[in-house]
Coordinates of C-alpha atoms in Angstrom, one line a residue:
Chain A
M41 CA 77.7 -60.1 -95.6
A42 CA 78.4 -60.0 -91.9
E43 CA 76.4 -56.8 -91.3
S44 CA 73.2 -58.4 -92.4
T45 CA 73.3 -61.0 -89.7
P46 CA 71.2 -59.7 -86.8
H47 CA 72.9 -61.5 -83.9
L48 CA 76.4 -60.4 -84.5
S49 CA 78.0 -58.1 -81.9
P50 CA 79.8 -54.9 -83.2
A51 CA 83.1 -56.7 -83.0
E52 CA 81.9 -59.8 -84.8
A53 CA 80.5 -57.6 -87.6
K54 CA 83.8 -56.1 -88.6
S55 CA 85.9 -57.3 -91.5
T56 CA 89.4 -58.3 -90.4
L57 CA 91.1 -55.6 -92.4
S58 CA 88.9 -52.8 -91.1
A59 CA 89.2 -54.1 -87.5
D60 CA 93.0 -54.3 -87.9
W61 CA 93.2 -50.7 -89.1
V62 CA 91.0 -49.5 -86.2
A63 CA 93.2 -51.4 -83.8
F64 CA 96.4 -49.9 -85.3
R65 CA 94.9 -46.4 -85.1
T66 CA 93.9 -47.0 -81.5
I67 CA 97.4 -48.0 -80.4
V68 CA 98.9 -45.0 -82.2
I69 CA 96.5 -42.6 -80.6
K70 CA 97.0 -44.2 -77.2
E71 CA 100.8 -43.8 -77.6
I72 CA 100.6 -40.2 -78.8
R73 CA 98.2 -39.4 -75.9
R74 CA 100.7 -41.0 -73.5
F75 CA 103.7 -38.9 -74.5
L76 CA 101.6 -35.7 -74.7
R77 CA 100.2 -36.4 -71.2
I78 CA 103.8 -36.5 -69.8
W79 CA 105.1 -33.6 -72.0
P80 CA 107.4 -32.2 -69.2
Q81 CA 109.3 -35.5 -69.4
T82 CA 109.1 -36.1 -73.1
L83 CA 109.0 -32.9 -75.0
V84 CA 110.6 -30.2 -72.9
P85 CA 113.9 -31.7 -71.9
P86 CA 115.2 -32.4 -75.4
A87 CA 114.2 -28.8 -76.4
I88 CA 116.2 -27.4 -73.5
S89 CA 119.3 -29.6 -74.0
M90 CA 119.4 -28.9 -77.7
V91 CA 119.2 -25.1 -77.1
L92 CA 122.2 -25.5 -74.7
Y93 CA 124.0 -27.4 -77.4
F94 CA 123.3 -24.7 -80.0
L95 CA 124.4 -22.0 -77.5
I96 CA 127.6 -23.6 -76.2
F97 CA 128.8 -25.6 -79.2
G98 CA 127.3 -23.5 -81.9
T99 CA 127.5 -19.9 -80.7
F100 CA 130.3 -19.8 -78.0
I101 CA 132.7 -22.4 -79.3
G102 CA 131.5 -22.6 -82.9
S103 CA 132.4 -19.0 -83.6
R104 CA 136.1 -19.9 -82.9
V105 CA 135.9 -23.1 -85.0
G106 CA 134.9 -21.6 -88.2
Q107 CA 134.1 -24.0 -91.1
M108 CA 133.5 -27.7 -90.7
G109 CA 132.7 -30.0 -93.7
G110 CA 132.1 -27.1 -95.9
L111 CA 129.6 -25.4 -93.6
D112 CA 129.7 -22.9 -90.7
Y113 CA 130.1 -24.9 -87.5
M114 CA 126.7 -23.9 -86.2
A115 CA 125.1 -25.1 -89.4
F116 CA 127.2 -28.3 -89.4
I117 CA 125.9 -29.4 -86.0
V118 CA 122.2 -28.7 -86.7
P119 CA 121.4 -31.9 -88.7
G120 CA 123.3 -34.1 -86.1
L121 CA 121.5 -32.6 -83.2
I122 CA 118.1 -33.0 -84.9
M123 CA 118.9 -36.6 -85.7
M124 CA 120.2 -37.2 -82.1
S125 CA 116.9 -36.0 -80.6
V126 CA 114.9 -38.2 -83.1
I127 CA 117.0 -41.2 -82.3
T128 CA 116.9 -40.9 -78.5
N129 CA 113.2 -40.0 -78.4
A130 CA 112.0 -42.7 -80.8
Y131 CA 114.0 -45.3 -78.9
S132 CA 113.0 -44.3 -75.4
N133 CA 109.3 -43.8 -76.3
V134 CA 108.9 -47.4 -77.4
A135 CA 111.2 -48.9 -74.8
S136 CA 109.5 -47.2 -71.9
S137 CA 106.0 -47.5 -73.2
F138 CA 106.2 -51.2 -74.1
Y139 CA 108.0 -52.0 -70.9
S140 CA 105.4 -50.2 -68.9
T141 CA 102.7 -52.0 -70.8
K142 CA 104.4 -55.3 -69.8
F143 CA 105.0 -54.2 -66.2
Q144 CA 101.4 -53.1 -65.7
R145 CA 100.2 -56.1 -67.6
S146 CA 98.0 -53.9 -69.8
I147 CA 99.7 -55.8 -72.7
E148 CA 97.2 -58.5 -71.9
T149 CA 94.4 -56.3 -73.1
M150 CA 96.0 -56.3 -76.6
L151 CA 96.9 -60.0 -76.5
V152 CA 93.3 -61.1 -75.7
A153 CA 91.9 -58.9 -78.5
P154 CA 91.9 -60.0 -82.1
I155 CA 95.0 -57.9 -83.1
P156 CA 97.7 -59.5 -85.2
N157 CA 101.2 -59.2 -83.8
G158 CA 102.3 -57.2 -86.8
V159 CA 99.6 -54.6 -86.0
I160 CA 100.7 -54.3 -82.3
L161 CA 104.3 -53.9 -83.4
A162 CA 103.4 -51.3 -86.1
G163 CA 101.3 -49.4 -83.5
F164 CA 104.1 -49.1 -81.0
V165 CA 106.6 -48.2 -83.8
A166 CA 104.3 -45.5 -85.1
G167 CA 104.0 -44.1 -81.6
G168 CA 107.8 -43.9 -81.3
V169 CA 108.1 -42.3 -84.8
A170 CA 105.5 -39.8 -83.8
R171 CA 107.4 -38.7 -80.7
G172 CA 110.7 -38.7 -82.6
L173 CA 109.2 -36.5 -85.3
C174 CA 107.5 -34.3 -82.8
V175 CA 110.8 -33.7 -80.9
G176 CA 112.7 -33.4 -84.1
A177 CA 110.3 -30.7 -85.3
I178 CA 110.7 -28.8 -81.9
V179 CA 114.5 -29.0 -82.3
T180 CA 114.3 -27.8 -85.9
I181 CA 112.3 -24.8 -84.9
M182 CA 114.8 -24.0 -82.1
A183 CA 117.7 -24.4 -84.7
G184 CA 115.9 -21.8 -86.8
F185 CA 116.7 -19.2 -84.1
F186 CA 120.4 -19.8 -84.4
V187 CA 121.0 -20.5 -88.1
D188 CA 119.2 -19.8 -91.4
F189 CA 118.8 -22.9 -93.6
T190 CA 116.7 -24.2 -96.4
I191 CA 116.2 -27.9 -97.2
H192 CA 118.2 -29.1 -100.2
S193 CA 116.3 -32.4 -100.7
F194 CA 113.0 -32.6 -98.9
A195 CA 112.5 -36.3 -99.9
L196 CA 115.9 -37.4 -98.6
T197 CA 115.6 -35.4 -95.4
V198 CA 112.1 -36.7 -94.5
G199 CA 112.9 -40.2 -95.8
M200 CA 116.1 -40.4 -93.7
I201 CA 114.5 -39.1 -90.5
L202 CA 111.5 -41.5 -91.0
M203 CA 113.7 -44.5 -91.5
T204 CA 115.9 -43.6 -88.6
A205 CA 112.9 -43.1 -86.3
V206 CA 111.5 -46.5 -87.4
L207 CA 114.8 -48.2 -86.9
F208 CA 115.3 -46.9 -83.4
S209 CA 111.7 -47.4 -82.4
L210 CA 112.2 -51.1 -83.3
G211 CA 115.4 -51.0 -81.3
G212 CA 113.5 -49.7 -78.3
F213 CA 110.9 -52.4 -78.8
I214 CA 113.5 -55.2 -78.8
N215 CA 115.1 -53.7 -75.7
A216 CA 111.7 -53.6 -73.9
V217 CA 110.9 -57.2 -74.8
F218 CA 114.0 -58.4 -73.0
A219 CA 113.8 -55.9 -70.1
D220 CA 112.9 -57.4 -66.7
K221 CA 113.2 -54.1 -64.7
F222 CA 113.1 -50.4 -65.5
D223 CA 117.0 -50.2 -65.3
D224 CA 117.1 -52.5 -68.3
I225 CA 115.6 -49.9 -70.6
S226 CA 118.2 -47.3 -69.7
I227 CA 121.3 -49.5 -70.2
I228 CA 121.3 -49.5 -74.0
P229 CA 120.7 -45.7 -74.3
A230 CA 123.4 -44.9 -71.8
F231 CA 126.1 -47.3 -72.8
V232 CA 125.4 -47.8 -76.6
L233 CA 123.2 -45.1 -78.1
T234 CA 124.8 -42.1 -76.5
P235 CA 128.4 -43.0 -77.3
L236 CA 127.5 -44.0 -80.9
T237 CA 125.6 -40.7 -81.3
Y238 CA 128.4 -38.5 -79.9
L239 CA 131.0 -40.4 -82.0
G240 CA 128.7 -40.5 -85.0
G241 CA 129.8 -37.3 -86.7
V242 CA 127.3 -35.0 -85.0
F243 CA 130.0 -32.5 -83.8
Y244 CA 132.9 -33.2 -86.2
S245 CA 133.6 -34.4 -89.7
L246 CA 135.3 -37.8 -90.0
D247 CA 138.0 -36.0 -92.0
L248 CA 139.4 -34.7 -88.7
L249 CA 140.1 -38.3 -87.5
P250 CA 143.2 -40.3 -88.0
D251 CA 142.8 -43.1 -90.6
F252 CA 142.3 -45.8 -88.0
W253 CA 139.5 -44.1 -86.1
R254 CA 137.9 -42.9 -89.3
T255 CA 137.8 -46.6 -90.4
V256 CA 136.4 -47.6 -87.1
S257 CA 133.7 -44.9 -87.4
Y258 CA 132.4 -46.4 -90.6
F259 CA 131.1 -49.3 -88.5
N260 CA 129.0 -46.8 -86.6
P261 CA 125.5 -46.8 -88.2
I262 CA 124.7 -43.3 -86.9
V263 CA 127.5 -41.9 -89.0
Y264 CA 125.5 -42.9 -92.1
M265 CA 122.3 -41.4 -90.8
V266 CA 123.8 -38.1 -89.7
S267 CA 125.9 -37.7 -92.9
S268 CA 123.0 -38.4 -95.2
F269 CA 120.6 -36.2 -93.2
R270 CA 123.1 -33.4 -93.4
Y271 CA 123.3 -33.9 -97.2
G272 CA 119.5 -33.8 -97.4
I273 CA 119.4 -30.4 -95.6
F274 CA 122.4 -28.6 -97.0
G275 CA 123.3 -30.6 -100.1
V276 CA 126.9 -30.8 -99.0
S277 CA 128.6 -34.1 -99.6
G278 CA 129.1 -35.9 -96.3
D279 CA 131.3 -38.6 -94.9
V280 CA 129.6 -41.5 -96.7
P281 CA 127.6 -42.0 -99.9
V282 CA 123.8 -41.4 -99.6
Y283 CA 122.8 -44.6 -101.4
L284 CA 124.9 -46.6 -99.0
S285 CA 123.2 -45.0 -96.0
V286 CA 119.7 -45.6 -97.4
A287 CA 120.5 -49.2 -98.2
A288 CA 122.1 -49.9 -94.8
I289 CA 119.3 -48.3 -92.8
G290 CA 116.7 -50.0 -94.9
G291 CA 118.4 -53.3 -94.3
F292 CA 118.6 -52.8 -90.6
V293 CA 114.9 -51.8 -90.5
V294 CA 114.0 -55.1 -92.2
L295 CA 116.2 -57.0 -89.9
F296 CA 114.9 -55.3 -86.7
W297 CA 111.3 -55.7 -87.8
T298 CA 111.8 -59.4 -88.4
I299 CA 113.4 -59.9 -85.0
S300 CA 110.7 -57.9 -83.3
L301 CA 107.9 -59.9 -85.0
V302 CA 109.6 -63.2 -84.2
L303 CA 109.8 -62.2 -80.5
L304 CA 106.2 -61.2 -80.4
N305 CA 105.1 -64.4 -82.2
R306 CA 107.0 -66.4 -79.7
G307 CA 105.6 -64.4 -76.8
T308 CA 109.0 -63.7 -75.4
G309 CA 108.7 -61.8 -72.2
I310 CA 104.9 -61.5 -72.5
R311 CA 103.3 -65.0 -72.7
A312 CA 103.9 -67.8 -70.2
Chain B
M119 CA 71.4 -78.6 -81.0
T120 CA 73.3 -75.7 -79.6
T121 CA 77.0 -75.2 -80.1
A122 CA 79.2 -75.4 -77.1
A123 CA 80.4 -71.9 -76.0
L124 CA 83.7 -73.4 -75.0
S125 CA 85.1 -76.8 -75.9
I126 CA 88.4 -77.9 -74.6
A127 CA 90.0 -81.2 -75.5
G128 CA 93.2 -82.8 -74.2
L129 CA 94.5 -79.4 -72.9
K130 CA 98.0 -79.7 -71.5
K131 CA 100.4 -77.1 -70.2
V132 CA 104.0 -77.7 -69.1
Y133 CA 105.8 -74.6 -68.1
A134 CA 109.4 -73.9 -69.0
D135 CA 110.6 -75.0 -65.5
G136 CA 109.0 -78.4 -66.1
F137 CA 105.9 -77.8 -63.9
T138 CA 102.8 -79.5 -65.4
A139 CA 99.9 -77.1 -64.7
L140 CA 97.4 -79.0 -66.9
K141 CA 97.5 -82.7 -67.5
G142 CA 95.3 -83.0 -70.6
I143 CA 91.8 -81.7 -69.5
D144 CA 88.6 -81.9 -71.4
L145 CA 85.8 -79.5 -70.7
E146 CA 82.6 -78.3 -72.4
V147 CA 80.5 -75.2 -71.4
K148 CA 77.2 -75.0 -73.1
E149 CA 75.9 -71.8 -74.7
G150 CA 74.0 -69.7 -72.2
D151 CA 75.4 -71.5 -69.2
F152 CA 76.6 -69.8 -66.0
F153 CA 79.6 -72.1 -65.3
A154 CA 81.9 -72.2 -62.2
L155 CA 85.5 -73.3 -62.6
L156 CA 86.7 -73.9 -59.1
G157 CA 89.9 -75.2 -57.6
P158 CA 92.5 -74.5 -55.0
N159 CA 95.3 -72.0 -55.6
G160 CA 97.7 -73.4 -58.2
A161 CA 95.2 -76.1 -59.4
G162 CA 95.3 -74.8 -63.0
K163 CA 92.3 -72.5 -63.2
S164 CA 94.2 -69.4 -64.3
T165 CA 96.4 -71.4 -66.7
T166 CA 93.2 -72.7 -68.3
I167 CA 91.7 -69.3 -68.6
G168 CA 95.1 -67.9 -69.8
I169 CA 95.2 -70.5 -72.7
I170 CA 91.5 -69.8 -73.7
C171 CA 92.4 -66.1 -73.9
S172 CA 95.7 -66.7 -75.5
L173 CA 97.7 -65.2 -72.7
V174 CA 99.4 -68.6 -72.1
R175 CA 100.7 -70.9 -74.8
K176 CA 99.3 -74.4 -74.6
T177 CA 101.6 -77.4 -74.8
E178 CA 98.9 -79.7 -76.3
G179 CA 95.2 -79.9 -77.0
A180 CA 92.5 -77.9 -78.7
V181 CA 90.3 -75.0 -77.7
K182 CA 87.2 -74.0 -79.6
I183 CA 85.0 -71.0 -78.9
F184 CA 81.5 -71.4 -80.3
G185 CA 83.0 -74.1 -82.6
I186 CA 85.8 -71.9 -83.8
D187 CA 89.3 -73.4 -83.3
V188 CA 91.5 -70.7 -81.7
D189 CA 94.5 -72.1 -83.6
K190 CA 92.7 -71.8 -87.0
D191 CA 90.9 -68.5 -86.8
F192 CA 92.2 -66.7 -83.7
A193 CA 90.6 -63.3 -84.7
A194 CA 87.1 -64.7 -85.0
A195 CA 87.4 -66.7 -81.8
K196 CA 88.8 -63.8 -79.8
R197 CA 86.0 -61.5 -80.9
L198 CA 83.6 -63.8 -79.1
I199 CA 85.4 -63.6 -75.7
G200 CA 85.5 -61.0 -73.0
V201 CA 87.8 -61.5 -70.1
V202 CA 88.0 -60.0 -66.7
P203 CA 91.4 -61.0 -65.2
Q204 CA 92.3 -61.6 -61.6
E205 CA 94.8 -58.8 -61.4
F206 CA 94.3 -55.2 -62.3
N207 CA 95.9 -54.8 -65.7
F208 CA 95.3 -51.2 -66.8
S209 CA 97.4 -48.1 -66.7
I210 CA 96.5 -46.4 -63.5
F211 CA 97.3 -43.0 -65.1
E212 CA 94.7 -43.3 -67.9
K213 CA 91.2 -42.0 -67.6
V214 CA 88.4 -44.5 -66.9
G215 CA 86.6 -43.6 -70.1
D216 CA 89.8 -43.9 -72.2
I217 CA 90.6 -47.3 -70.8
V218 CA 87.2 -48.7 -72.0
E219 CA 87.2 -46.8 -75.3
V220 CA 90.7 -48.0 -76.2
Q221 CA 89.6 -51.6 -75.6
A222 CA 86.7 -51.1 -78.0
G223 CA 89.3 -49.9 -80.6
F224 CA 91.4 -53.0 -80.0
Y225 CA 88.3 -55.0 -81.1
G226 CA 87.8 -52.9 -84.2
L227 CA 84.8 -50.9 -83.0
S228 CA 84.6 -47.4 -84.7
L229 CA 85.1 -44.3 -82.5
R230 CA 81.3 -43.8 -82.4
E231 CA 80.5 -47.5 -81.5
G232 CA 83.2 -47.4 -78.9
A233 CA 81.9 -44.2 -77.4
V234 CA 78.3 -45.5 -77.3
N235 CA 79.2 -48.8 -75.7
T236 CA 81.6 -47.2 -73.3
E237 CA 78.8 -45.0 -72.0
K238 CA 76.4 -47.9 -71.9
Y239 CA 78.6 -50.2 -69.8
L240 CA 80.1 -47.5 -67.6
K241 CA 76.6 -46.4 -66.8
R242 CA 75.4 -50.0 -66.1
L243 CA 78.3 -50.5 -63.8
G244 CA 77.9 -47.2 -62.0
L245 CA 81.2 -45.7 -63.3
W246 CA 79.9 -43.0 -65.7
D247 CA 80.5 -40.2 -63.2
K248 CA 84.1 -41.4 -63.0
R249 CA 84.8 -41.4 -66.7
N250 CA 87.2 -38.5 -66.6
A251 CA 89.0 -39.7 -63.4
Q252 CA 92.4 -41.4 -63.6
A253 CA 92.0 -45.1 -62.8
R254 CA 94.4 -44.7 -59.8
H255 CA 91.7 -42.7 -58.0
L256 CA 89.2 -45.5 -58.1
S257 CA 88.4 -47.8 -55.1
G258 CA 89.1 -51.5 -55.3
G259 CA 85.5 -52.3 -56.1
M260 CA 85.4 -49.6 -58.8
K261 CA 88.5 -51.0 -60.4
R262 CA 86.9 -54.5 -60.6
R263 CA 83.8 -53.0 -62.2
L264 CA 86.0 -51.0 -64.6
M265 CA 87.5 -54.3 -65.8
I266 CA 84.0 -55.8 -66.3
A267 CA 82.9 -52.8 -68.3
R268 CA 86.1 -53.0 -70.4
A269 CA 85.5 -56.8 -71.0
L270 CA 82.0 -56.1 -72.2
V271 CA 82.6 -53.1 -74.4
H272 CA 82.7 -55.3 -77.6
E273 CA 79.7 -57.3 -76.4
P274 CA 81.2 -60.7 -76.3
R275 CA 79.1 -63.9 -76.3
L276 CA 81.4 -65.6 -73.8
L277 CA 82.4 -63.7 -70.6
I278 CA 85.2 -65.2 -68.5
L279 CA 85.7 -63.8 -65.0
D280 CA 88.7 -64.8 -63.0
E281 CA 87.8 -64.0 -59.4
P282 CA 85.9 -60.8 -60.2
T283 CA 84.8 -60.1 -56.7
A284 CA 88.1 -60.6 -54.9
G285 CA 88.5 -57.8 -52.3
V286 CA 85.1 -56.3 -52.9
D287 CA 82.7 -55.5 -50.1
I288 CA 79.6 -57.5 -49.7
E289 CA 77.2 -54.8 -51.0
I290 CA 79.1 -54.3 -54.2
R291 CA 79.6 -58.0 -54.6
R292 CA 75.9 -58.6 -54.5
S293 CA 75.2 -55.9 -57.0
M294 CA 77.9 -57.4 -59.2
W295 CA 76.1 -60.8 -58.9
A296 CA 72.8 -59.2 -59.9
F297 CA 74.5 -57.6 -62.9
L298 CA 76.1 -60.9 -64.0
E299 CA 72.8 -62.8 -63.6
E300 CA 71.2 -60.1 -65.8
M301 CA 73.9 -60.5 -68.4
N302 CA 73.5 -64.3 -68.4
Q303 CA 69.7 -64.1 -68.7
A304 CA 70.2 -61.8 -71.7
G305 CA 72.2 -64.6 -73.4
T306 CA 75.8 -64.1 -72.4
T307 CA 77.6 -67.4 -71.5
I308 CA 79.6 -66.8 -68.3
I309 CA 82.5 -68.7 -66.9
L310 CA 83.4 -67.8 -63.4
T311 CA 86.3 -68.7 -61.1
T312 CA 86.0 -67.7 -57.5
H313 CA 87.2 -68.4 -54.0
Y314 CA 83.8 -67.4 -52.6
L315 CA 82.0 -70.7 -52.9
E316 CA 78.7 -69.0 -51.9
E317 CA 79.1 -67.0 -55.0
A318 CA 79.5 -70.1 -57.2
E319 CA 76.6 -71.9 -55.5
S320 CA 74.2 -69.0 -55.9
L321 CA 75.1 -68.0 -59.4
C322 CA 76.2 -71.0 -61.4
R323 CA 74.2 -73.9 -62.9
N324 CA 77.1 -76.1 -63.8
I325 CA 80.5 -76.6 -62.2
A326 CA 83.9 -78.1 -62.8
I327 CA 86.4 -78.6 -60.1
I328 CA 90.0 -78.7 -61.1
D329 CA 92.8 -79.9 -58.9
H330 CA 96.5 -80.6 -59.6
G331 CA 95.8 -80.0 -63.3
E332 CA 93.0 -82.4 -63.6
I333 CA 89.2 -82.1 -63.7
V334 CA 88.1 -84.0 -60.6
E335 CA 84.4 -83.1 -60.9
N336 CA 82.3 -81.8 -63.8
T337 CA 78.5 -81.8 -63.3
S338 CA 75.5 -79.6 -62.5
M339 CA 75.5 -77.7 -59.3
R340 CA 72.3 -79.5 -58.2
A341 CA 73.9 -82.9 -58.8
L342 CA 77.0 -81.9 -56.9
L343 CA 75.2 -80.6 -53.9
G344 CA 73.1 -83.8 -54.0
Q345 CA 76.3 -85.7 -53.2
L346 CA 76.4 -84.2 -49.7
T347 CA 75.8 -87.0 -47.3
T348 CA 76.3 -84.9 -44.1
E349 CA 75.7 -81.3 -43.2
T350 CA 76.9 -79.7 -40.0
F351 CA 74.7 -77.3 -38.2
V352 CA 75.5 -74.9 -35.4
V353 CA 72.8 -74.5 -32.7
D354 CA 72.7 -71.5 -30.4
L355 CA 70.9 -72.2 -27.2
A356 CA 68.8 -69.8 -25.0
E357 CA 70.4 -71.0 -21.7
P358 CA 73.9 -72.4 -21.0
V359 CA 74.3 -76.2 -20.6
A360 CA 76.9 -78.1 -18.7
A361 CA 77.3 -80.8 -21.4
A362 CA 76.0 -81.8 -24.8
P363 CA 72.6 -83.6 -24.4
E364 CA 72.6 -87.4 -24.9
V365 CA 70.0 -87.9 -27.6
P366 CA 69.6 -91.2 -29.4
G367 CA 70.2 -90.9 -33.1
F368 CA 71.9 -87.5 -32.9
A369 CA 75.5 -86.8 -32.1
F370 CA 75.5 -83.3 -30.5
R371 CA 78.9 -81.8 -29.7
Q372 CA 79.4 -78.9 -27.3
V373 CA 81.2 -75.9 -28.7
D374 CA 80.7 -73.7 -25.6
A375 CA 78.2 -73.3 -22.9
Q376 CA 75.4 -72.0 -25.2
C377 CA 76.5 -73.5 -28.5
L378 CA 76.2 -77.0 -29.9
E379 CA 77.1 -78.6 -33.2
L380 CA 75.1 -81.3 -34.9
D381 CA 76.0 -83.6 -37.9
L382 CA 72.9 -84.4 -39.8
T383 CA 73.1 -87.3 -42.3
R384 CA 70.9 -87.7 -45.3
G385 CA 67.5 -89.1 -44.2
Q386 CA 67.6 -87.4 -40.8
H387 CA 65.2 -84.4 -40.3
L388 CA 65.8 -81.2 -38.4
N389 CA 62.3 -81.6 -36.9
A390 CA 63.4 -84.7 -35.1
A391 CA 66.5 -82.9 -33.8
F392 CA 64.4 -80.0 -32.5
A393 CA 62.0 -82.4 -30.9
A394 CA 64.9 -84.1 -29.1
L395 CA 66.3 -80.8 -27.9
D396 CA 62.9 -79.7 -26.8
S397 CA 62.4 -82.9 -24.8
A398 CA 65.8 -82.3 -23.1
G399 CA 64.5 -78.9 -22.0
L400 CA 66.7 -76.9 -24.3
K401 CA 65.4 -73.9 -26.2
V402 CA 67.0 -73.1 -29.6
M403 CA 67.6 -69.4 -30.3
S404 CA 69.1 -69.8 -33.8
L405 CA 70.4 -72.4 -36.3
R406 CA 72.9 -72.1 -39.2
N407 CA 75.1 -74.2 -41.5
K408 CA 78.6 -74.5 -40.1
S409 CA 80.0 -73.9 -43.6
N410 CA 78.7 -73.4 -47.1
R411 CA 77.5 -76.6 -48.6
L412 CA 79.6 -76.3 -51.7
E413 CA 82.6 -75.5 -49.5
Q414 CA 82.2 -78.9 -47.7
L415 CA 82.2 -80.7 -51.0
F416 CA 85.0 -78.6 -52.4
V417 CA 87.2 -79.4 -49.5
S418 CA 86.5 -83.2 -49.7
L419 CA 87.1 -83.2 -53.5
T420 CA 90.3 -81.3 -53.4
A421 CA 91.7 -82.5 -50.1
S422 CA 95.3 -83.5 -50.8
E423 CA 98.6 -84.1 -49.1
G424 CA 99.5 -80.4 -49.6
S425 CA 101.9 -79.5 -52.3
A426 CA 104.5 -76.8 -52.1
E427 CA 104.6 -76.5 -55.9
T428 CA 101.1 -75.1 -56.0
L429 CA 102.5 -72.0 -54.3
V430 CA 104.7 -71.4 -57.3
H431 CA 102.2 -71.4 -60.2
G432 CA 99.0 -69.4 -59.7

């Protein structure tokens, strides 16, 4: 209908659905192009640090540890380290990109365009997921040099890593919305994410902990992600039931998505 | 009857700190117009533009773009607008071509349409050679032109420019004026805010002056300039004089030994002033307006008792 009207501009001639899809794709490509452009900051450091983890904890110390949670120690830490790199990269990609967009005011170019807020949010989250998966793939390839493994449940492994990447991308987005200066987007990773990850069963099984600390650990969402991801790869029962992990992460994704969308609709931090 | 390109009714904005930037303004810009929205710093121009472009949330009132209420169909209304903001708002690390193409994508243009329009507008604004350069390597004038190309890539029917020539040298400014006139003649409605009143006077057919959040004047440029009752001229003399000549009907003031000022009221003619100077034995080398005519009116319409709060809200 619209295409037959001669005076319409290219933008006017689009249906809302196709325009929204193009806008989403544009944001995702822009985000991927951004983290690829600065690959020495985004892709190389996690690869180097994970190789160091594999060498030091896996090879040097791990050979003395023996078995952990029914696996060789090197194999035991692989899923947690992959998950750790996905979490930190998905989070920091969206946090730094959205904050930079605010800081440089280029967010205005999206706000003046006919893009629904849900599409803007989905675009940034997809960008974070893309970086998380990209780094996760690099770390998985690195892990292949140190340990042989096959994937027990492809669906669970991919599903868990996707849900985790989405959740932490949303977390990074919420952080960036409230950030007033660059320091504000490094506080949560430094003081919340890193401790939760290190204490989230990446390097040890919760069975090693005294009862009290094991109970405390069950309040750490990363325990659920790492445990279920490890089950997805090796098929070895983890610290928590898989269905509980999927439900908890899914619930958090819905909650964080809702919060993010409400913030965008209100224009918190971006509209006067 | 043509639809108004922009129709604003009862627009009010109160910021979170209680500052009232707009006190319920009404404004209409006709389709095809070249319209100036002027006002001193902090008067409410950028707030008005921000609300039209949905960068600022309004407190009250209605905004329609070509008859489409922005509250009811924001996507359709936004597709009709292109905006060139006052401040540079692109990533300086991105390539010039990417910045424009990405904007095309935000408006739903396919990759091919985006590429075609990017080439078209970068060429028209003299930036095609810079398409692969990072934006940080552009000069100030190029950055301004980049923002115009970006605003036009989806071919909007209403183009809003918030001080587009700020900090641009006179040659580029004039080439930008020629470009904007061409766009307007091709049918694009243009709304311009500027501090260069010469720019508004030479480009715009209609004008609104906003001050302290209210429209204090809204008329045609011709009618506004017709309100001028006095113009001040500066007269450069061939030889120095000891004092300003005493000429009946004309009040000459001496600026320095070879320069006089003259206030000419409506009904008085320059011929008579020249004749009087000639009879006094004074030879005139050159004559010019002391200030831009619109500037004189602007100052008189917006003269106020100075407000510190205007420094807070731009």
